[in-house]
Amino acid sequence: MDRILATAITEAHIARRNRWVAIAVILMVVFSLVLAAAGSAATGALGADRLSVIVASLTSLSVYLVPLVALLMSFDAVAGEVERGTLPLLLTYPGARWEVLLGKLLAHLAILTFAIVAGYGAAALAAILADPRAVAGLPALWRLTWTSVALGATFLCAGYALSSLARRPSGAAGLAIGLWLGLVVLYDLGLLAAIVADDGGVFTTRVFPLALLANPADAFRLFNLAAAEATAAAAGVGGAAASIPLWQSLSSLLAWPVAALALATLAFRKVVP
């Protein structure tokens, strides 16, 4: 435990000088405020309060932004240590390699959580100041906050795994962007194309729900949209939220951080200082 905390404190001090930390906070706050302003219209037509509508919009934003920020923070966690020549020194201290990764995860997750809370909090404050009845949407905002942290943890650990495999920051950065494009952007496009080609067949009725649950980004979106009152504010793949049981998307969302950390640990074990 002492080594985990020591690693976390060291990473936190390093992150204070990392431009990605400031960028993460600024991006979350700016985009959240923009969505708060844009999501203030037509709440009555949706049958939901102002904040619930904003949460539905924030869900669509977070599924793109949170994984990207997490990967930008973690892609050089191991490769950067190798390039700077500090990894041999780090591994000379007593303890297991998984403790090193867990320490980095605690620090990075704390920073990401701060960015998420700052962004969502700014949007909630703007909504409540504009309409005090928006406080009814605070439970939905809380649900979005902790699920965003879980999604971020998944992609932080995925970044550690890629960083261990690449062993060079430039290569890890390329892999990280490729992973983000694949899981967050191209994956859903591929599913939609398959649905159109299937025309209501076996893929649409049986394979498609499982494919959504197999992607942490889609599991995050499905859980938040299925539990929200403003599901009508979202479109696209999120329309499948009503047909997939809530516990299935929640189970997938919670299982992915553990699986990603295990994968990162296995990859880190093969890194030779």
Short mmCIF file of C-alpha atoms in Angstrom, two decimals:
data_model
loop_
_atom_site.label_atom_id
_atom_site.label_comp_id
_atom_site.label_asym_id
_atom_site.label_seq_id
_atom_site.Cartn_x
_atom_site.Cartn_y
_atom_site.Cartn_z
CA MET A 1 0.00 0.00 0.00
CA ASP A 2 2.86 2.40 0.82
CA ARG A 3 4.37 1.90 -2.62
CA ILE A 4 1.03 2.44 -4.31
CA LEU A 5 0.49 5.72 -2.46
CA ALA A 6 4.08 6.83 -3.11
CA THR A 7 3.68 6.16 -6.82
CA ALA A 8 0.34 7.97 -6.86
CA ILE A 9 1.81 11.04 -5.15
CA THR A 10 4.76 11.11 -7.55
CA GLU A 11 2.47 10.83 -10.56
CA ALA A 12 0.25 13.58 -9.19
CA HIS A 13 3.24 15.93 -8.90
CA ILE A 14 4.28 15.07 -12.47
CA ALA A 15 0.73 15.64 -13.70
CA ARG A 16 0.75 19.17 -12.28
CA ARG A 17 3.26 20.06 -15.00
CA ASN A 18 1.47 18.06 -17.69
CA ARG A 19 -0.38 20.18 -20.23
CA TRP A 20 -2.91 17.40 -20.78
CA VAL A 21 -4.26 17.94 -17.27
CA ALA A 22 -5.10 21.58 -17.94
CA ILE A 23 -6.48 20.67 -21.37
CA ALA A 24 -8.69 17.96 -19.84
CA VAL A 25 -10.23 20.33 -17.30
CA ILE A 26 -10.74 23.10 -19.85
CA LEU A 27 -12.32 20.76 -22.40
CA MET A 28 -14.75 19.28 -19.89
CA VAL A 29 -15.83 22.66 -18.54
CA VAL A 30 -16.17 24.39 -21.92
CA PHE A 31 -18.06 21.61 -23.68
CA SER A 32 -20.30 21.01 -20.66
CA LEU A 33 -21.26 24.68 -20.53
CA VAL A 34 -21.94 24.71 -24.27
CA LEU A 35 -24.24 21.71 -23.92
CA ALA A 36 -25.90 23.31 -20.89
CA ALA A 37 -26.75 26.32 -23.03
CA ALA A 38 -27.83 24.26 -26.03
CA GLY A 39 -29.83 21.76 -23.98
CA SER A 40 -32.03 24.35 -22.33
CA ALA A 41 -34.62 24.30 -25.11
CA ALA A 42 -37.69 22.13 -25.56
CA THR A 43 -37.50 20.43 -22.15
CA GLY A 44 -41.26 20.47 -21.81
CA ALA A 45 -41.70 18.56 -25.07
CA LEU A 46 -39.45 15.81 -23.73
CA GLY A 47 -41.30 15.56 -20.44
CA ALA A 48 -38.10 16.04 -18.42
CA ASP A 49 -36.44 18.78 -16.42
CA ARG A 50 -33.69 20.96 -17.84
CA LEU A 51 -30.83 19.14 -16.10
CA SER A 52 -32.02 15.67 -17.21
CA VAL A 53 -31.98 16.86 -20.82
CA ILE A 54 -28.48 18.27 -20.32
CA VAL A 55 -27.37 14.94 -18.81
CA ALA A 56 -28.60 13.12 -21.92
CA SER A 57 -26.52 15.51 -24.04
CA LEU A 58 -23.52 15.14 -21.72
CA THR A 59 -23.76 11.36 -22.13
CA SER A 60 -23.24 11.70 -25.87
CA LEU A 61 -20.34 14.08 -25.26
CA SER A 62 -18.68 11.99 -22.56
CA VAL A 63 -18.64 8.81 -24.60
CA TYR A 64 -16.25 10.60 -26.97
CA LEU A 65 -14.37 12.98 -24.69
CA VAL A 66 -13.71 10.93 -21.53
CA PRO A 67 -11.97 8.01 -23.33
CA LEU A 68 -9.89 10.46 -25.38
CA VAL A 69 -8.73 12.41 -22.33
CA ALA A 70 -7.98 9.18 -20.44
CA LEU A 71 -5.85 7.84 -23.28
CA LEU A 72 -4.00 11.15 -23.65
CA MET A 73 -3.14 11.00 -19.95
CA SER A 74 -1.99 7.37 -19.90
CA PHE A 75 -0.37 6.55 -23.25
CA ASP A 76 3.15 7.39 -22.02
CA ALA A 77 2.78 6.04 -18.48
CA VAL A 78 5.18 3.17 -19.20
CA ALA A 79 6.72 4.17 -22.53
CA GLY A 80 7.66 7.55 -21.06
CA GLU A 81 9.45 5.87 -18.15
CA VAL A 82 11.37 3.70 -20.61
CA GLU A 83 12.35 6.66 -22.79
CA ARG A 84 13.48 8.76 -19.81
CA GLY A 85 15.42 5.84 -18.35
CA THR A 86 13.54 6.00 -15.04
CA LEU A 87 11.83 2.61 -15.29
CA PRO A 88 14.83 0.56 -14.00
CA LEU A 89 15.00 2.78 -10.92
CA LEU A 90 11.25 2.54 -10.39
CA LEU A 91 11.37 -1.25 -10.51
CA THR A 92 14.27 -1.50 -8.04
CA TYR A 93 11.95 -0.57 -5.18
CA PRO A 94 10.34 -3.50 -3.33
CA GLY A 95 6.88 -4.46 -4.49
CA ALA A 96 5.09 -5.87 -7.50
CA ARG A 97 4.63 -4.26 -10.89
CA TRP A 98 0.88 -4.20 -10.46
CA GLU A 99 1.42 -1.84 -7.53
CA VAL A 100 3.19 0.59 -9.84
CA LEU A 101 0.28 0.52 -12.27
CA LEU A 102 -2.26 0.87 -9.48
CA GLY A 103 -0.41 3.91 -8.13
CA LYS A 104 -0.41 5.54 -11.55
CA LEU A 105 -4.10 4.68 -11.93
CA LEU A 106 -5.01 6.31 -8.61
CA ALA A 107 -3.26 9.55 -9.56
CA HIS A 108 -4.60 9.71 -13.10
CA LEU A 109 -8.10 8.73 -12.04
CA ALA A 110 -8.13 11.45 -9.38
CA ILE A 111 -7.17 14.03 -12.00
CA LEU A 112 -9.75 12.74 -14.48
CA THR A 113 -12.41 12.73 -11.76
CA PHE A 114 -11.60 16.36 -10.97
CA ALA A 115 -12.02 17.28 -14.64
CA ILE A 116 -15.32 15.40 -14.87
CA VAL A 117 -16.73 16.93 -11.69
CA ALA A 118 -15.62 20.42 -12.78
CA GLY A 119 -17.30 20.06 -16.17
CA TYR A 120 -20.53 18.44 -15.01
CA GLY A 121 -20.71 20.71 -11.97
CA ALA A 122 -20.46 23.81 -14.14
CA ALA A 123 -23.28 22.53 -16.37
CA ALA A 124 -25.46 21.67 -13.36
CA LEU A 125 -24.87 25.05 -11.76
CA ALA A 126 -25.81 26.84 -14.97
CA ALA A 127 -28.99 24.76 -15.32
CA ILE A 128 -30.10 25.27 -11.71
CA LEU A 129 -29.45 29.01 -11.83
CA ALA A 130 -31.57 29.25 -14.98
CA ASP A 131 -34.34 27.02 -13.57
CA PRO A 132 -34.39 25.94 -9.89
CA ARG A 133 -36.62 22.98 -10.82
CA ALA A 134 -33.60 21.46 -12.55
CA VAL A 135 -32.49 20.02 -9.18
CA ALA A 136 -34.75 17.08 -10.03
CA GLY A 137 -32.08 15.96 -12.47
CA LEU A 138 -29.28 15.71 -9.86
CA PRO A 139 -29.64 11.90 -9.44
CA ALA A 140 -29.14 11.50 -13.20
CA LEU A 141 -26.09 13.77 -13.02
CA TRP A 142 -24.63 11.73 -10.15
CA ARG A 143 -25.17 8.52 -12.15
CA LEU A 144 -23.45 10.06 -15.16
CA THR A 145 -20.53 11.23 -13.00
CA TRP A 146 -19.57 7.89 -11.45
CA THR A 147 -20.14 5.97 -14.67
CA SER A 148 -17.90 8.47 -16.48
CA VAL A 149 -15.20 7.77 -13.89
CA ALA A 150 -15.61 4.02 -14.52
CA LEU A 151 -15.37 4.58 -18.27
CA GLY A 152 -12.27 6.72 -17.76
CA ALA A 153 -10.68 4.00 -15.61
CA THR A 154 -11.19 1.50 -18.42
CA PHE A 155 -9.39 3.65 -20.97
CA LEU A 156 -6.66 4.68 -18.53
CA CYS A 157 -5.82 1.00 -18.05
CA ALA A 158 -6.07 0.41 -21.79
CA GLY A 159 -3.57 3.24 -22.24
CA TYR A 160 -1.18 1.55 -19.80
CA ALA A 161 -1.44 -1.68 -21.78
CA LEU A 162 -0.71 0.09 -25.07
CA SER A 163 2.15 2.00 -23.44
CA SER A 164 3.67 -1.27 -22.26
CA LEU A 165 3.32 -2.90 -25.66
CA ALA A 166 4.71 0.03 -27.66
CA ARG A 167 7.52 0.98 -25.23
CA ARG A 168 7.93 4.28 -27.11
CA PRO A 169 5.68 7.31 -26.53
CA SER A 170 5.25 7.96 -30.25
CA GLY A 171 4.14 4.42 -30.92
CA ALA A 172 1.90 4.38 -27.85
CA ALA A 173 0.26 7.63 -28.97
CA GLY A 174 -0.55 6.15 -32.36
CA LEU A 175 -2.01 3.01 -30.78
CA ALA A 176 -4.05 5.11 -28.36
CA ILE A 177 -5.60 7.19 -31.13
CA GLY A 178 -6.27 4.02 -33.12
CA LEU A 179 -8.00 2.43 -30.12
CA TRP A 180 -10.15 5.52 -29.58
CA LEU A 181 -11.16 5.65 -33.24
CA GLY A 182 -11.88 1.94 -33.30
CA LEU A 183 -13.98 1.61 -30.14
CA VAL A 184 -15.64 5.02 -29.95
CA VAL A 185 -16.17 5.98 -33.60
CA LEU A 186 -15.79 3.13 -36.08
CA TYR A 187 -17.28 0.38 -33.91
CA ASP A 188 -20.78 1.87 -33.91
CA LEU A 189 -20.58 2.74 -37.58
CA GLY A 190 -19.75 -0.88 -38.33
CA LEU A 191 -22.69 -2.09 -36.22
CA LEU A 192 -25.09 0.26 -37.95
CA ALA A 193 -23.86 -0.88 -41.36
CA ALA A 194 -24.33 -4.50 -40.31
CA ILE A 195 -27.88 -3.78 -39.13
CA VAL A 196 -28.77 -2.22 -42.46
CA ALA A 197 -27.32 -5.19 -44.33
CA ASP A 198 -29.02 -7.69 -42.00
CA ASP A 199 -32.48 -6.14 -42.51
CA GLY A 200 -33.99 -7.41 -39.27
CA GLY A 201 -32.31 -10.81 -39.26
CA VAL A 202 -30.37 -12.77 -36.65
CA PHE A 203 -27.64 -10.16 -36.29
CA THR A 204 -30.11 -7.41 -35.42
CA THR A 205 -32.10 -9.46 -32.89
CA ARG A 206 -29.36 -11.50 -31.22
CA VAL A 207 -25.84 -10.41 -32.07
CA PHE A 208 -26.34 -6.64 -32.00
CA PRO A 209 -27.25 -6.34 -28.26
CA LEU A 210 -24.25 -8.50 -27.30
CA ALA A 211 -21.97 -6.46 -29.54
CA LEU A 212 -23.08 -3.28 -27.77
CA LEU A 213 -22.37 -4.77 -24.35
CA ALA A 214 -18.93 -5.89 -25.53
CA ASN A 215 -17.84 -2.27 -26.01
CA PRO A 216 -17.25 -0.24 -22.80
CA ALA A 217 -18.23 3.01 -24.52
CA ASP A 218 -21.55 1.59 -25.68
CA ALA A 219 -22.20 -0.04 -22.27
CA PHE A 220 -21.70 3.38 -20.67
CA ARG A 221 -24.09 5.05 -23.08
CA LEU A 222 -26.73 2.32 -22.83
CA PHE A 223 -26.74 2.35 -19.02
CA ASN A 224 -27.10 6.11 -18.73
CA LEU A 225 -29.74 6.41 -21.44
CA ALA A 226 -31.78 3.47 -20.15
CA ALA A 227 -31.84 4.93 -16.64
CA ALA A 228 -32.54 8.51 -17.76
CA GLU A 229 -35.87 10.25 -18.11
CA ALA A 230 -34.72 12.13 -21.19
CA THR A 231 -33.92 9.20 -23.46
CA ALA A 232 -35.84 10.95 -26.21
CA ALA A 233 -33.08 13.56 -26.34
CA ALA A 234 -30.65 10.98 -27.67
CA ALA A 235 -30.59 9.16 -30.97
CA GLY A 236 -28.52 6.64 -32.92
CA VAL A 237 -27.27 3.44 -31.28
CA GLY A 238 -28.58 4.81 -27.97
CA GLY A 239 -32.06 3.90 -29.16
CA ALA A 240 -31.27 0.30 -28.23
CA ALA A 241 -31.13 1.30 -24.54
CA ALA A 242 -34.77 0.43 -23.96
CA SER A 243 -34.34 -3.14 -25.25
CA ILE A 244 -31.30 -4.15 -23.17
CA PRO A 245 -31.76 -4.85 -19.43
CA LEU A 246 -30.18 -2.24 -17.18
CA TRP A 247 -28.21 -4.81 -15.18
CA GLN A 248 -26.46 -6.10 -18.30
CA SER A 249 -25.09 -2.71 -19.33
CA LEU A 250 -24.12 -1.98 -15.71
CA SER A 251 -22.30 -5.31 -15.40
CA SER A 252 -20.36 -4.67 -18.60
CA LEU A 253 -19.48 -1.14 -17.49
CA LEU A 254 -18.14 -2.32 -14.12
CA ALA A 255 -16.32 -5.37 -15.49
CA TRP A 256 -14.32 -3.47 -18.11
CA PRO A 257 -12.03 -1.51 -15.73
CA VAL A 258 -11.04 -4.74 -13.98
CA ALA A 259 -10.39 -6.53 -17.27
CA ALA A 260 -8.40 -3.58 -18.66
CA LEU A 261 -6.26 -3.38 -15.50
CA ALA A 262 -5.54 -7.11 -15.72
CA LEU A 263 -4.54 -6.71 -19.38
CA ALA A 264 -2.29 -3.77 -18.52
CA THR A 265 -0.63 -5.78 -15.74
CA LEU A 266 0.09 -8.68 -18.09
CA ALA A 267 1.55 -6.33 -20.69
CA PHE A 268 3.67 -4.50 -18.09
CA ARG A 269 5.16 -7.77 -16.86
CA LYS A 270 6.75 -8.30 -20.28
CA VAL A 271 8.47 -4.91 -20.31
CA VAL A 272 12.23 -5.27 -19.91
CA PRO A 273 13.86 -2.15 -18.36
#
